[in-house]
C-alpha cells in the first residue's frame, strides 16, 4: 500500500458505512460467543473476500478474531458456531435463491450464511454484519433475500487523464496521466463498498469516449483492464467498458463504422474475441451513440437497433451484453422553435424500435425525459417499451443537485421514480416492477447509477453524499426499502447509534432533496443553472441555447406547454390516466406544473397562493431550512468525531451561502420580470 | 525557413498590407528611373532592414532590382538617384526630427529618405513605399514626420503553452509547449508588419503571468528572449516582458514580495542586472498587479506607487521602464450592492497617487472605465492624472467586438477616444494631447494595444481585422489621421486600387463598428455576452455575477444610475462640462445613456422613439446592415483573389447568422421583460 493511501485510511471518513464500530458492551454478549468460530464451506476468491470481510467486521464490532475452519462440504456457506454443528438447509430453501441471493438463519448451534453461489454468501456476510452493526437480534434470524434485478451497476464517467466528467470528489481512482494508476489498494476498497450494498457491475470509463479511452480495448491497455476486472471479480462485480462507436475507423483503420458493413461486423467480432481473451467475464459494452456529438449508427443512415444489434452479435458468443443509452436528442435545437421538444426525443427515437433489439441488448433509460434535474416527470419510455430489456439510469453524482457541496439525499427522489405508476398494464405497473422484469419478460434488466466517487479521502466530497451511493445500492437490491429505512441504516453504520445523531442526520437527509428544490428552480421547470459546469443559478443560462432546455418566462408567466391540446404533445406519451392528469392544469401534480403548462404569475395554486408568491415563499423557505440544517448539525458537536463534524459543517456553510445566492437571483429575476412585489415585503433585489 | 511557413507565405493573406502589388504600367514610369539606384548612408542592422524592405518593395511595385551603393557618409539616409547626387539637408531640418522621425524629400537628382537615427530611415522607407503603392506623385515630395509619442507598443497575451488569452487567430507565433518556437521566420515578418506602421515596442507574454511565464526572466529562457529581442531590434522595436509580481517568492525563494522589503528590492536589482546582461535594451516590465487574482503590493499593505517604484528603481540603471496597468477593481463584488461601481475603481485607486510615481513608471490606462466594451465613456483618469506618465491601452483583439468572426473596424472607436475633450486644462485638452505628452510634461507616454494576431496564415483570423492592426499602428504614429484615410490606405495597400474595391471595403469597414453596436448591447450599457469566452449574446450573462458588470433591467426600464445626485457618482469623476453633461439625462450623449442613467422603456429619445422601440429598431437595422455588407462583398467577386474573397465571405456568413442571434435574443429578452410589442409588428420570440 502506498503512503498516501495509508494516510487516507486513517481518516474516519474513508471507511464510509464499513467502519465496523464497536458495539456497546451490553449488546455484544449475544454475538460474541456464537461468532468465535467460523466454518467456511467452499473456496474461491469471492469466498475469501467474504471471510476477510467477516473477520474485519467481527474484529471491529465485537473485538474478536474468530477461528476459521475450512469444511470439506462443496456447498457455498459460512457457518458461525461449533465446527460440527452445521444447520442443514432444506433443498427448497436453496432453490428459492437466485445466484446472488442468500439465506441467513440462526439455529441452536449457530448462524448459517448460505448461497447457491459464492456471491450469495458474500452478500450474506455483508448483510449479517449490517444486521449486527444496527443492533438487530440474531437469536432467531431467518432471512432469505434475492436481489430485485440482475443488473445493479455503477457507471463511471472517468477519463484516462484522471478527470471525471461531472465528478465532485477529486480525481479518478482508476486512471491518471492517460494510463492506469498502478496502486490498486483503493480499487479493492471501492469494490468492497460496492459489494456491500449489492452492486454487481461497474463500467470504468466515461460514456463520452475520447481519444485515449478509445484505446482501452487494445492490447496496450487490456492487460490493465484485466487486472482491474480481477479485483472487482473477487467481489462479485463484473467490469464493463464504454466504447467508441467509431472504433473500427479509429482503431481498425476502416473507412466506416456502418453496422451493416461486413468488414465492420468482422472487426467487432475479432475485437470481442480479443477482449474476452483478457477478461473472460467482461459484462459487456456501454454505449452512448448519436448523442451530444458522439458517433453512432445515424451517421450511416442506420437506426439504433441496427447499431446495437451489430455489437450484440459480436458479444453474444462470450455472454456479453450491450447497454445502449437512450439519451438521444437534438442538442442543436433553435430556441426560437417551440414545437421541437427535447422531452419527446428519447421516446420518439426508441418506441418505434420496441421489440427489434437482440436479447443481449439492454436500453439504459434516464429516470426523466430531460437530464437528471431536481424534479422531472418519469420517462414515458417506462411503460412505453414492452418488448425490450431495460435499465433505469439514476445519477448518483449530484450534477444538478448541488455537486456534493449541498446536502441532497437523492433516495426520496429515486423512490418516487421507482414507485411511479405507469399504468401500462393497469394498476401495479410501477417503474420498479418494469425494470425488475416483473411485468414483461426481460433477459436483462435492472439499474445503472452514475458514480459520485473520486479520490477524495471521503470518496464523495461531501460526507453526507456517501449516503447516496449507499442508498442507490440498497435500492437496486431492494427497491421496496423506504427512504427512512435507508437513511436510518446509513447513519447507524456510518456514524453512531446515538438517537440524537440518528434523528438529526436522518431528518437532514430526508428533507434535503425537497429543500434543494425549494431554493432552486420551481415546480418542475428545471435548469436555471450556469451553463457548462451546472453549478449555481443562472435563470436564463439555458434559455436561448441550443440544448432544448427552456422555461419561456416573460412578464406574464412561465412554463412550457407540453399538452397535446396546445403544446408539444409530450403529455400524450403517457398511458391514459397519467396522460390525462398531465394534460389538465388542474389535475397536474403541482410539483410538475411548469414542466407541463404555461402558467401566469397571478394564477392561484391549490395553496391559495399565486404562482409568483409561491416562488418567493419557497425560495425564502428553502434558505431557512438550510440554515436550520446548519443549526441542527451544530447540535451534534461532540457526538461525532471532530474531523467529520468539521468537514460537514464546512459544506453546510457553503450551502447556506449558495442557497442565499439561488434565492436572491431567482426571486430578483422574477420580480424584475413580473413587477409583482412580495406580499411579505422581504428584500428582493 | 520551414515548410509550413513557406506554404503560408504563398497565401496572399500572409503579406497583409506589405504585398507590394505591381502598379499599373502608366503609373510606373515616374518612379522607375529614379529608383534604379540607391545610395545607403550609414550601416546598421536597422539600415539593413530598411534597404531590404526598399528592395522588396521596389521589386514588387516597380519590378526592378535597384543597384545599391554604400556611401562613406556617416549620416543615416537612403538616397535614390545617381551616386554622386545627394540632396543636402539643412541642419535645422534634421533638428526638427526626433529619433524616430524622417524626412522624404525629392529634388532634381532623386529622392532622399533621411533620419537622425537609422530607425527614422526605416520608418521613412516604409512611408515611401506606402506613398508609391497608393499612387502618390513623387515629383515634389517634401515630408517631415515625427511620431506623436515615444511609446507605440503592442501587448501580447500569449502564454508559453502556445495559447493566447483572448486570441482569435490561432496559436502564438512565439511560444509552443512551454518553450520558444525555434523557427523565427514568422517573427521577422511580424516585426516588419509592426515597424511598417511605426510600432516600436512589443511585450511578448500575457499580463497574466502563469507558472512557466514567470520563468522567462531566468537563465532558462533569457537566451531565447534575447534571440527574439535581436529580431525585433533590427526593426527598431524594443522587447518588454510581463512579470509576475511574486517572482521574488516563486523564483527567489524569499518568503515575501513586499516592495518595501530590502531583500525583495535586492532580488529585483540583481534580477534586472541579469536580464539586461542578456537584453541590454530591454524596454522594461509590463505589470498587471492586484487585478483579477494577480499578486501585487496590496498583499503587503503597500500602494501601487510603492509597488511600481520598487521595480522602477531596479530598472533605472539600465534605462528600463515599468508599465503598470490601472485595470484594478473588485472582481468579487456582490451584485446586490448598488453602491460599489467598477467604473469608479481605476480612478479611485490611482488618482490619489498622482505625482508619486518615479519618472520611469508609466501607467497604462484602458480607454474606458470598464473593459473594452463596444461603447464606453473615456476613462476619467485621462485628464484626472496630471503628474504621471500615461499610456492609453486599446484592445486590437476583438474580445467584445466579434472575435474576428465579425467585421468590426475599431479605428472609428479609437478616434472618438483620442479626440475626446477632457477639459482638464480648458479646451483642446483632448486625450491624444494628453497621451502624446503635449499637455503635461511626461518622460514616457504613448500607446499600447492588445495584439490581435496569431499563427493563422492571415495573421488575424478575419482578413478585414488586419485593418485594425494597421490602423492602430498608424494612429500611434499620427492620431490626427482620419478613419477614412486609414481605411483608404489599408484597402489600397492590401487589395487593389480599383475604385469599386476601395469604396466597397471602405464603406464596410467604416460602418462596421456602429453596425456591431446596433445589434449587440444598446446605448452604452455593455456586456450582455456569454460569460468567460465573451462571444454571443447572454443578456443576463453578467447580471448576477461578481464582476461588477450590471444592467439592472426590470419590467420598467434599464440602466445604471452613475450620477452624483442619485447614483454611484461616477459622472462626477470628470471635469466640469463633461461631469454636467453626463449627470443630466437630457444632455448625456444618447449612445451612453444607459451607462449613466436608468431609463424607462417608454422614455422618448431625441429621435422621438421610445427606448424600447429604439432597442427593437436598432437590432433589426444592425442585422440588415450585415446582410448588406454581405451583398456588397459579393459584388466584389472577380475583383479580389478567390482565396481572400472566399475567406471573408465565410466570415460574413457567420456574422449574418450570429447577428440574427444577437437580434433575436436581445429583442426577445426585452419584449419578455417589458411586455411592450414592437410597433412594426416584426417577429420577436
CSV table of C-alpha atoms in Angstrom, one decimal, chain A residues 334-338 530-533 537-541 543-545 551-556 657 660-665 668-676 685, chain B residues 334-338 530-533 537-541 543-545 551-556 657 660-665 668-676 685:
chain,number,residue,atom,x,y,z
A,334,UNK,CA,-33.1,26.5,-32.3
A,335,UNK,CA,-34.5,28.1,-29.1
A,336,UNK,CA,-37.0,30.0,-31.3
A,337,UNK,CA,-38.6,26.7,-32.3
A,338,UNK,CA,-41.4,26.0,-29.8
A,530,UNK,CA,-24.9,28.2,-15.1
A,531,UNK,CA,-24.1,26.7,-18.5
A,532,UNK,CA,-21.4,24.0,-18.8
A,533,UNK,CA,-20.5,23.5,-15.1
A,537,UNK,CA,-28.2,29.9,-10.5
A,538,UNK,CA,-28.5,31.4,-13.9
A,539,UNK,CA,-32.2,31.7,-14.7
A,540,UNK,CA,-31.6,32.4,-18.4
A,541,UNK,CA,-28.5,30.3,-18.6
A,543,UNK,CA,-33.0,29.9,-22.2
A,544,UNK,CA,-31.5,31.0,-25.5
A,545,UNK,CA,-29.3,27.9,-26.0
A,551,UNK,CA,-38.6,28.0,-19.4
A,552,UNK,CA,-40.1,30.7,-21.6
A,553,UNK,CA,-40.6,33.2,-18.8
A,554,UNK,CA,-42.0,36.6,-19.7
A,555,UNK,CA,-43.7,39.4,-17.9
A,556,UNK,CA,-46.9,37.4,-17.6
A,657,UNK,CA,-24.2,31.0,1.2
A,660,UNK,CA,-29.0,32.5,-0.5
A,661,UNK,CA,-27.5,33.2,-3.9
A,662,UNK,CA,-30.1,31.0,-5.5
A,663,UNK,CA,-32.9,32.6,-3.5
A,664,UNK,CA,-31.8,36.1,-4.4
A,665,UNK,CA,-31.1,35.5,-8.1
A,668,UNK,CA,-34.9,39.0,-8.3
A,669,UNK,CA,-35.2,37.6,-11.7
A,670,UNK,CA,-39.0,37.0,-11.3
A,671,UNK,CA,-39.6,40.3,-9.5
A,672,UNK,CA,-37.7,42.2,-12.2
A,673,UNK,CA,-39.7,40.4,-14.9
A,674,UNK,CA,-43.2,40.4,-13.3
A,675,UNK,CA,-43.1,43.6,-11.4
A,676,UNK,CA,-45.1,41.9,-8.7
A,685,UNK,CA,-33.1,42.9,-5.4
B,334,UNK,CA,-21.8,41.4,-4.7
B,335,UNK,CA,-24.3,42.0,-7.4
B,336,UNK,CA,-26.8,43.1,-4.8
B,337,UNK,CA,-24.6,46.0,-3.8
B,338,UNK,CA,-25.6,49.0,-5.9
B,530,UNK,CA,-21.8,34.8,-22.6
B,531,UNK,CA,-19.5,34.6,-19.5
B,532,UNK,CA,-15.9,33.6,-19.8
B,533,UNK,CA,-15.5,33.4,-23.6
B,537,UNK,CA,-25.5,37.2,-26.5
B,538,UNK,CA,-26.4,36.4,-23.0
B,539,UNK,CA,-28.3,39.4,-21.7
B,540,UNK,CA,-28.2,38.3,-18.1
B,541,UNK,CA,-24.8,36.6,-18.5
B,543,UNK,CA,-26.1,40.4,-14.4
B,544,UNK,CA,-25.8,38.3,-11.2
B,545,UNK,CA,-22.1,37.9,-11.3
B,551,UNK,CA,-27.5,46.5,-16.5
B,552,UNK,CA,-30.3,46.3,-13.8
B,553,UNK,CA,-33.0,45.7,-16.4
B,554,UNK,CA,-36.5,45.1,-14.9
B,555,UNK,CA,-40.1,45.3,-16.3
B,556,UNK,CA,-39.9,49.1,-16.3
B,657,UNK,CA,-26.1,34.2,-38.6
B,660,UNK,CA,-29.5,37.4,-36.1
B,661,UNK,CA,-28.9,35.5,-32.9
B,662,UNK,CA,-28.0,38.7,-31.1
B,663,UNK,CA,-31.0,40.5,-32.5
B,664,UNK,CA,-33.5,37.8,-31.5
B,665,UNK,CA,-32.0,37.2,-28.1
B,668,UNK,CA,-36.9,38.7,-27.0
B,669,UNK,CA,-35.3,39.4,-23.7
B,670,UNK,CA,-36.7,43.0,-23.6
B,671,UNK,CA,-40.0,42.0,-25.0
B,672,UNK,CA,-40.4,39.3,-22.5
B,673,UNK,CA,-39.4,41.7,-19.7
B,674,UNK,CA,-41.3,44.8,-20.8
B,675,UNK,CA,-44.4,43.2,-22.5
B,676,UNK,CA,-44.3,46.1,-24.9
B,685,UNK,CA,-39.8,35.4,-29.8
